[in-house]
CSV table of C-alpha atoms and ligand atoms in Angstrom, one decimal:
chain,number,residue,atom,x,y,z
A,353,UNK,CA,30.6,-6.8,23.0
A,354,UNK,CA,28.5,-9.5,21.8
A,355,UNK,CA,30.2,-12.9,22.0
A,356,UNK,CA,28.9,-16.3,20.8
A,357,UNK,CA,31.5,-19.2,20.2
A,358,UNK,CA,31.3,-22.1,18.1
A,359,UNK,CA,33.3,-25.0,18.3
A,360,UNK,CA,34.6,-26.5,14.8
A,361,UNK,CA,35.9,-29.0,13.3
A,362,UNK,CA,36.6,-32.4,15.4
A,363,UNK,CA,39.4,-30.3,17.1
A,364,UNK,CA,36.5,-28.4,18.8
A,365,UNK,CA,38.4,-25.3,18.1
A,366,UNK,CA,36.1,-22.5,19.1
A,367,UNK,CA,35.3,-19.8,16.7
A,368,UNK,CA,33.8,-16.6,18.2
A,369,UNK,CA,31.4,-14.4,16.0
A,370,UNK,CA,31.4,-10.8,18.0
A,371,UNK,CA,29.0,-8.0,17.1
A,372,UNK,CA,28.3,-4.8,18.6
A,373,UNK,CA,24.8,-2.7,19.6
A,374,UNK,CA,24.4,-2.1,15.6
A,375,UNK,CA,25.7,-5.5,14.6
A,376,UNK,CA,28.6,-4.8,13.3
A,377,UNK,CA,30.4,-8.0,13.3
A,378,UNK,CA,33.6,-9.8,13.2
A,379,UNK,CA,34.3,-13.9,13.3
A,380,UNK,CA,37.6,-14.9,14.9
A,381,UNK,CA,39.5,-18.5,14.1
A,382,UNK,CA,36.3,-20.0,11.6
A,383,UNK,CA,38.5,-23.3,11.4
A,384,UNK,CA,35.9,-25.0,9.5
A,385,UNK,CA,31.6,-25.7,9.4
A,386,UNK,CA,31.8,-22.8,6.8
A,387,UNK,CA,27.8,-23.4,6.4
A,388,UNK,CA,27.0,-23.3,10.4
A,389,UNK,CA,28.4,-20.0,10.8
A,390,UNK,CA,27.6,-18.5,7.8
A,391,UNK,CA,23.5,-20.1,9.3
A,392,UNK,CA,24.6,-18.6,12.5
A,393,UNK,CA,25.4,-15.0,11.4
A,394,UNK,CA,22.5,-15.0,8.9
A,395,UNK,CA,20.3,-16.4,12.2
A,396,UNK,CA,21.4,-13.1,14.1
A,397,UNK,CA,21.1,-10.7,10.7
A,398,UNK,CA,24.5,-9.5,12.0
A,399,UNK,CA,26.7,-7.3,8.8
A,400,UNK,CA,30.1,-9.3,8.6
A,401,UNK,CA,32.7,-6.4,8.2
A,402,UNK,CA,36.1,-9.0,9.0
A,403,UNK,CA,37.2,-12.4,9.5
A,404,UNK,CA,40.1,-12.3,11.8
A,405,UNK,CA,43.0,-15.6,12.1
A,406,UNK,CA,45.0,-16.0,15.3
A,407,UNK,CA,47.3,-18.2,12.9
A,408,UNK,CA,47.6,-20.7,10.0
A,409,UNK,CA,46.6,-23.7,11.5
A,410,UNK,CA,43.7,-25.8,9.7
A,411,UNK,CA,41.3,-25.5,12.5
A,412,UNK,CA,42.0,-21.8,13.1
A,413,UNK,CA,41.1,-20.9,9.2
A,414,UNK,CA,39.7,-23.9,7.1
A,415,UNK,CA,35.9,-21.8,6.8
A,416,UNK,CA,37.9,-18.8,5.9
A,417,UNK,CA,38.0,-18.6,2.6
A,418,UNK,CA,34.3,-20.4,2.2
A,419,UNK,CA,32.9,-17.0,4.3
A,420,UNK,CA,34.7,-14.8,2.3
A,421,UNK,CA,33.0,-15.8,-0.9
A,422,UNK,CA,30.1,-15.8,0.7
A,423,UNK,CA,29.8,-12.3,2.9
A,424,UNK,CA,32.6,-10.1,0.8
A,425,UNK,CA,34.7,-9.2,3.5
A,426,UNK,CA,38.6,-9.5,4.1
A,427,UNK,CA,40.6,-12.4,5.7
A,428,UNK,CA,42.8,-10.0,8.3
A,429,UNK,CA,45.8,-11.5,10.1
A,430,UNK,CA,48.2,-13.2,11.3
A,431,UNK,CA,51.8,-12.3,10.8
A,432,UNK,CA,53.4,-13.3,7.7
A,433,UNK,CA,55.2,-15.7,9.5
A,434,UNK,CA,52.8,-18.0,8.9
A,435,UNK,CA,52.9,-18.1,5.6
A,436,UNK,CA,53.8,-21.4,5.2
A,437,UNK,CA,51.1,-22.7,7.3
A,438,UNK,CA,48.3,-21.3,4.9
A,439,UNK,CA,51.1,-22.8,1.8
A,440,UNK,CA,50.5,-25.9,3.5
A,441,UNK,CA,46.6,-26.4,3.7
A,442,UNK,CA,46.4,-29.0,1.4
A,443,UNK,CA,48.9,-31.5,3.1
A,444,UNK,CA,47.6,-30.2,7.2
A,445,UNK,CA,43.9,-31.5,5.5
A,446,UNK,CA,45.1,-34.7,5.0
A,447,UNK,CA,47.7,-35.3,7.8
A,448,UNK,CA,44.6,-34.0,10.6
A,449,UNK,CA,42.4,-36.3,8.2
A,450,UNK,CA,39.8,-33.5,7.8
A,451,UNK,CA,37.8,-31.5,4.9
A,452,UNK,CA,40.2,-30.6,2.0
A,453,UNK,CA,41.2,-27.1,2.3
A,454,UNK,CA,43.1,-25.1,-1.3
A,455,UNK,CA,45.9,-22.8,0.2
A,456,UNK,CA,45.0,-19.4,0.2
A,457,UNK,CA,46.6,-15.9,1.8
A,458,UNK,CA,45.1,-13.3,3.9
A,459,UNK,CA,44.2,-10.3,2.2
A,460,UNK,CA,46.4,-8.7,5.1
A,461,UNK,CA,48.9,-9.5,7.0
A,462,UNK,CA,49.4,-8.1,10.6
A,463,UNK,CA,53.1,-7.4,11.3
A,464,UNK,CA,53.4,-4.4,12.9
A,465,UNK,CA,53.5,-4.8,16.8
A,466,UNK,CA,51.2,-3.4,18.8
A,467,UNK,CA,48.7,-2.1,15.4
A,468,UNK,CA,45.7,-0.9,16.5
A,469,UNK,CA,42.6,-2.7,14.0
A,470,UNK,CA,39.4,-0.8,13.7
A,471,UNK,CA,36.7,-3.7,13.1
A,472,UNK,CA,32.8,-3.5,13.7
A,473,UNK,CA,33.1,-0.7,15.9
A,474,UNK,CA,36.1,-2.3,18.5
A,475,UNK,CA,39.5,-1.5,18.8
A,476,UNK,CA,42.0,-4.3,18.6
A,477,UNK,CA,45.6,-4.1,19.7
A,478,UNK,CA,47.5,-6.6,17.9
A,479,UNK,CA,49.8,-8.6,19.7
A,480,UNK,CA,52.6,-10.8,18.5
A,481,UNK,CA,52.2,-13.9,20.2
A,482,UNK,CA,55.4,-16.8,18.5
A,483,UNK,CA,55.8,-19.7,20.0
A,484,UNK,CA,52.7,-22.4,18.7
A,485,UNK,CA,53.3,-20.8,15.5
A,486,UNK,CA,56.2,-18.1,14.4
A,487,UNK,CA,53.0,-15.5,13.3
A,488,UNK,CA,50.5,-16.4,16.0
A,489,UNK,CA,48.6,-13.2,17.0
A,490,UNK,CA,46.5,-12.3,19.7
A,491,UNK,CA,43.7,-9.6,19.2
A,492,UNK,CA,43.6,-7.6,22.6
A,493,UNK,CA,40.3,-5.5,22.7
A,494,UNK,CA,41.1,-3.2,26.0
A,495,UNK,CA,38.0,-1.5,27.0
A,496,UNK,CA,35.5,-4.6,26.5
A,497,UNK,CA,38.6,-6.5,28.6
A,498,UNK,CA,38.7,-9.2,26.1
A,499,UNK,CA,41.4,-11.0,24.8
A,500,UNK,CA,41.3,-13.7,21.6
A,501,UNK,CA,44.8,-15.2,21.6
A,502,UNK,CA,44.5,-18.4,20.1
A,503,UNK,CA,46.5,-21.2,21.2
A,504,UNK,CA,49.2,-19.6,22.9
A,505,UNK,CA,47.8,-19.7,26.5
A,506,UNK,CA,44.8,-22.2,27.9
A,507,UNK,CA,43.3,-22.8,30.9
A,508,UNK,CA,45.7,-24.0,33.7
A,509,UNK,CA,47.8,-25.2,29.6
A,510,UNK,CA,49.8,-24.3,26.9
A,511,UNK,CA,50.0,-24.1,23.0
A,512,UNK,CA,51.5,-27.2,21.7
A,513,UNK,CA,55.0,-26.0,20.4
A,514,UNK,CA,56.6,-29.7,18.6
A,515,UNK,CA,55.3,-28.6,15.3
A,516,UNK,CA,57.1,-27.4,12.6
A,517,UNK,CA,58.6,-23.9,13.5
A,518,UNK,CA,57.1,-24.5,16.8
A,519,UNK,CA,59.1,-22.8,19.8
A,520,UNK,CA,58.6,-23.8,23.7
A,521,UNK,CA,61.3,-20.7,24.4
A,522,UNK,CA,59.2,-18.8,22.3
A,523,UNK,CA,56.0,-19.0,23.6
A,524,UNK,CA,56.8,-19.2,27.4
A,525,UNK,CA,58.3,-15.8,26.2
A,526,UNK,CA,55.1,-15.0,24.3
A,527,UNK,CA,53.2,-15.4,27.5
A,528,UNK,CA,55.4,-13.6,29.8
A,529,UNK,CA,56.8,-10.8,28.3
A,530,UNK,CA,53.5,-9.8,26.3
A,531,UNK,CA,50.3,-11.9,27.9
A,532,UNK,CA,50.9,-11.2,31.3
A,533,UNK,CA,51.5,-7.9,31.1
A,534,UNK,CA,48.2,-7.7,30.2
A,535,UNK,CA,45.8,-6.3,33.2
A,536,UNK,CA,44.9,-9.1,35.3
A,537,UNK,CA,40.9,-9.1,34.7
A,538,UNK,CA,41.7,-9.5,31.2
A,539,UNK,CA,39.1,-12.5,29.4
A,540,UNK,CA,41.3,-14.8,27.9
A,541,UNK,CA,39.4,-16.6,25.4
A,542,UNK,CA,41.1,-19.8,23.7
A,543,UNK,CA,40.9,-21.3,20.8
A,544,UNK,CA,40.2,-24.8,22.7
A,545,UNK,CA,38.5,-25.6,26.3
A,546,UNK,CA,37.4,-23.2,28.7
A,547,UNK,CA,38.3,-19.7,28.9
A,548,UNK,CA,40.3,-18.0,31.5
A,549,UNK,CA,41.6,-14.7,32.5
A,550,UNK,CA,45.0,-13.5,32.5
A,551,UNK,CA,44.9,-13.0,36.9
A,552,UNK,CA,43.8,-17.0,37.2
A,553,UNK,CA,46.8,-18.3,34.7
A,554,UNK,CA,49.0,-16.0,36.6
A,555,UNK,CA,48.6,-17.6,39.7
A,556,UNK,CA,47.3,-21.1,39.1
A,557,UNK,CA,49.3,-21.9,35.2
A,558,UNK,CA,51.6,-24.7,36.2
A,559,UNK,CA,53.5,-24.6,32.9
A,560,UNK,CA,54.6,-21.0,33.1
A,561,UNK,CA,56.9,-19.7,36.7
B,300,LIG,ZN1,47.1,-24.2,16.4
């Protein structure tokens, strides 16, 4: 798997574009700069097949529906109990202070546990991840050991659970029941700072015993 992440939006949130050996490609979390990753694909002649959300939040999907338009390809994910996180775009624009964003749906929602997604030649297990958000997903790609769970787990952190339909029980759940049973060499890859691997947060996470 090709990787290349872009941090977006003043949140930094980072958006990965992966492709494989005949650029097949899918983008992950394009939370906003709708014109640098649609540059950046074009730059690396990669054929879009998929833009992937982790969940609703406006850094997580503001580019969506901009890429979309442009490529013709489907918004996939998260679980539909996020809804009212994509309902809500307009108002999270102007409470984050950031580009005005119309609300908008996935043209599929991922809420069967453990789903397998075909997308540009990788297989995703699709894990569901509550806790930051009630549908926060994490797409688990097991043979390229990669894992793009959004802002459930971080570095040596955790998701932020005090917004609305937020859960601390939740996502310490999210992380222990699903997350780290995960293999150990697992990439983690965030949706903000540094990535990480399942093994390291395991031993050296002080915010989940
Ligand atoms: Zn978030």
């Amino acid at each position: 798997m090709n990787i290349d992440i872009i941090p977006v939006t003043a949140f930094q949130q980072n958006c990965s574009i992966i492709w494989n050996d005949e650029k097949q490609a899918a983008i992950i979390d394009p939370g906003g700069d709708a014109p640098k990753l649609i540059k950046r694909i074009e730059e690396l002649d990669l054929n879009l097949q998929a833009i992937l959300l982790t969940h609703g939040h406006l850094d997580h999907v503001g580019a969506a529906t901009k890429l979309k338009e442009h490529f013709g390809v489907e918004i996939i994910g998260p679980n539909s109990l996020d809804k009212y996180w994509f309902d809500a775009l307009p108002q999270q624009s102007r409470q984050f202070g950031l580009f005005e964003v119309e609300a908008f749906e996935p043209d599929r929602w991922l809420d069967t546990e453990s789903e397998i997604l075909k997308i540009a030649g990788f297989e995703f297990e699709i894990l569901h991840l509550p806790g930051h958000t009630p549908g926060h997903i994490g797409f688990i790609e097991h043979q390229q050991k990669i894992a793009f769970t959004g802002d459930v787990l971080f570095k040596q952190g955790i998701g932020r659970t005090d917004f609305p339909g937020g859960s601390y029980d939740d996502l310490i759940q999210s992380i222990k029941q699903k997350m780290y049973q995960l293999p150990d060499d697992i990439l983690v890859l965030a949706g903000h700072g540094l990535h990480t691997t399942i093994g390291y947060e395991k031993e050296n996470n002080p915010f989940v015993k």
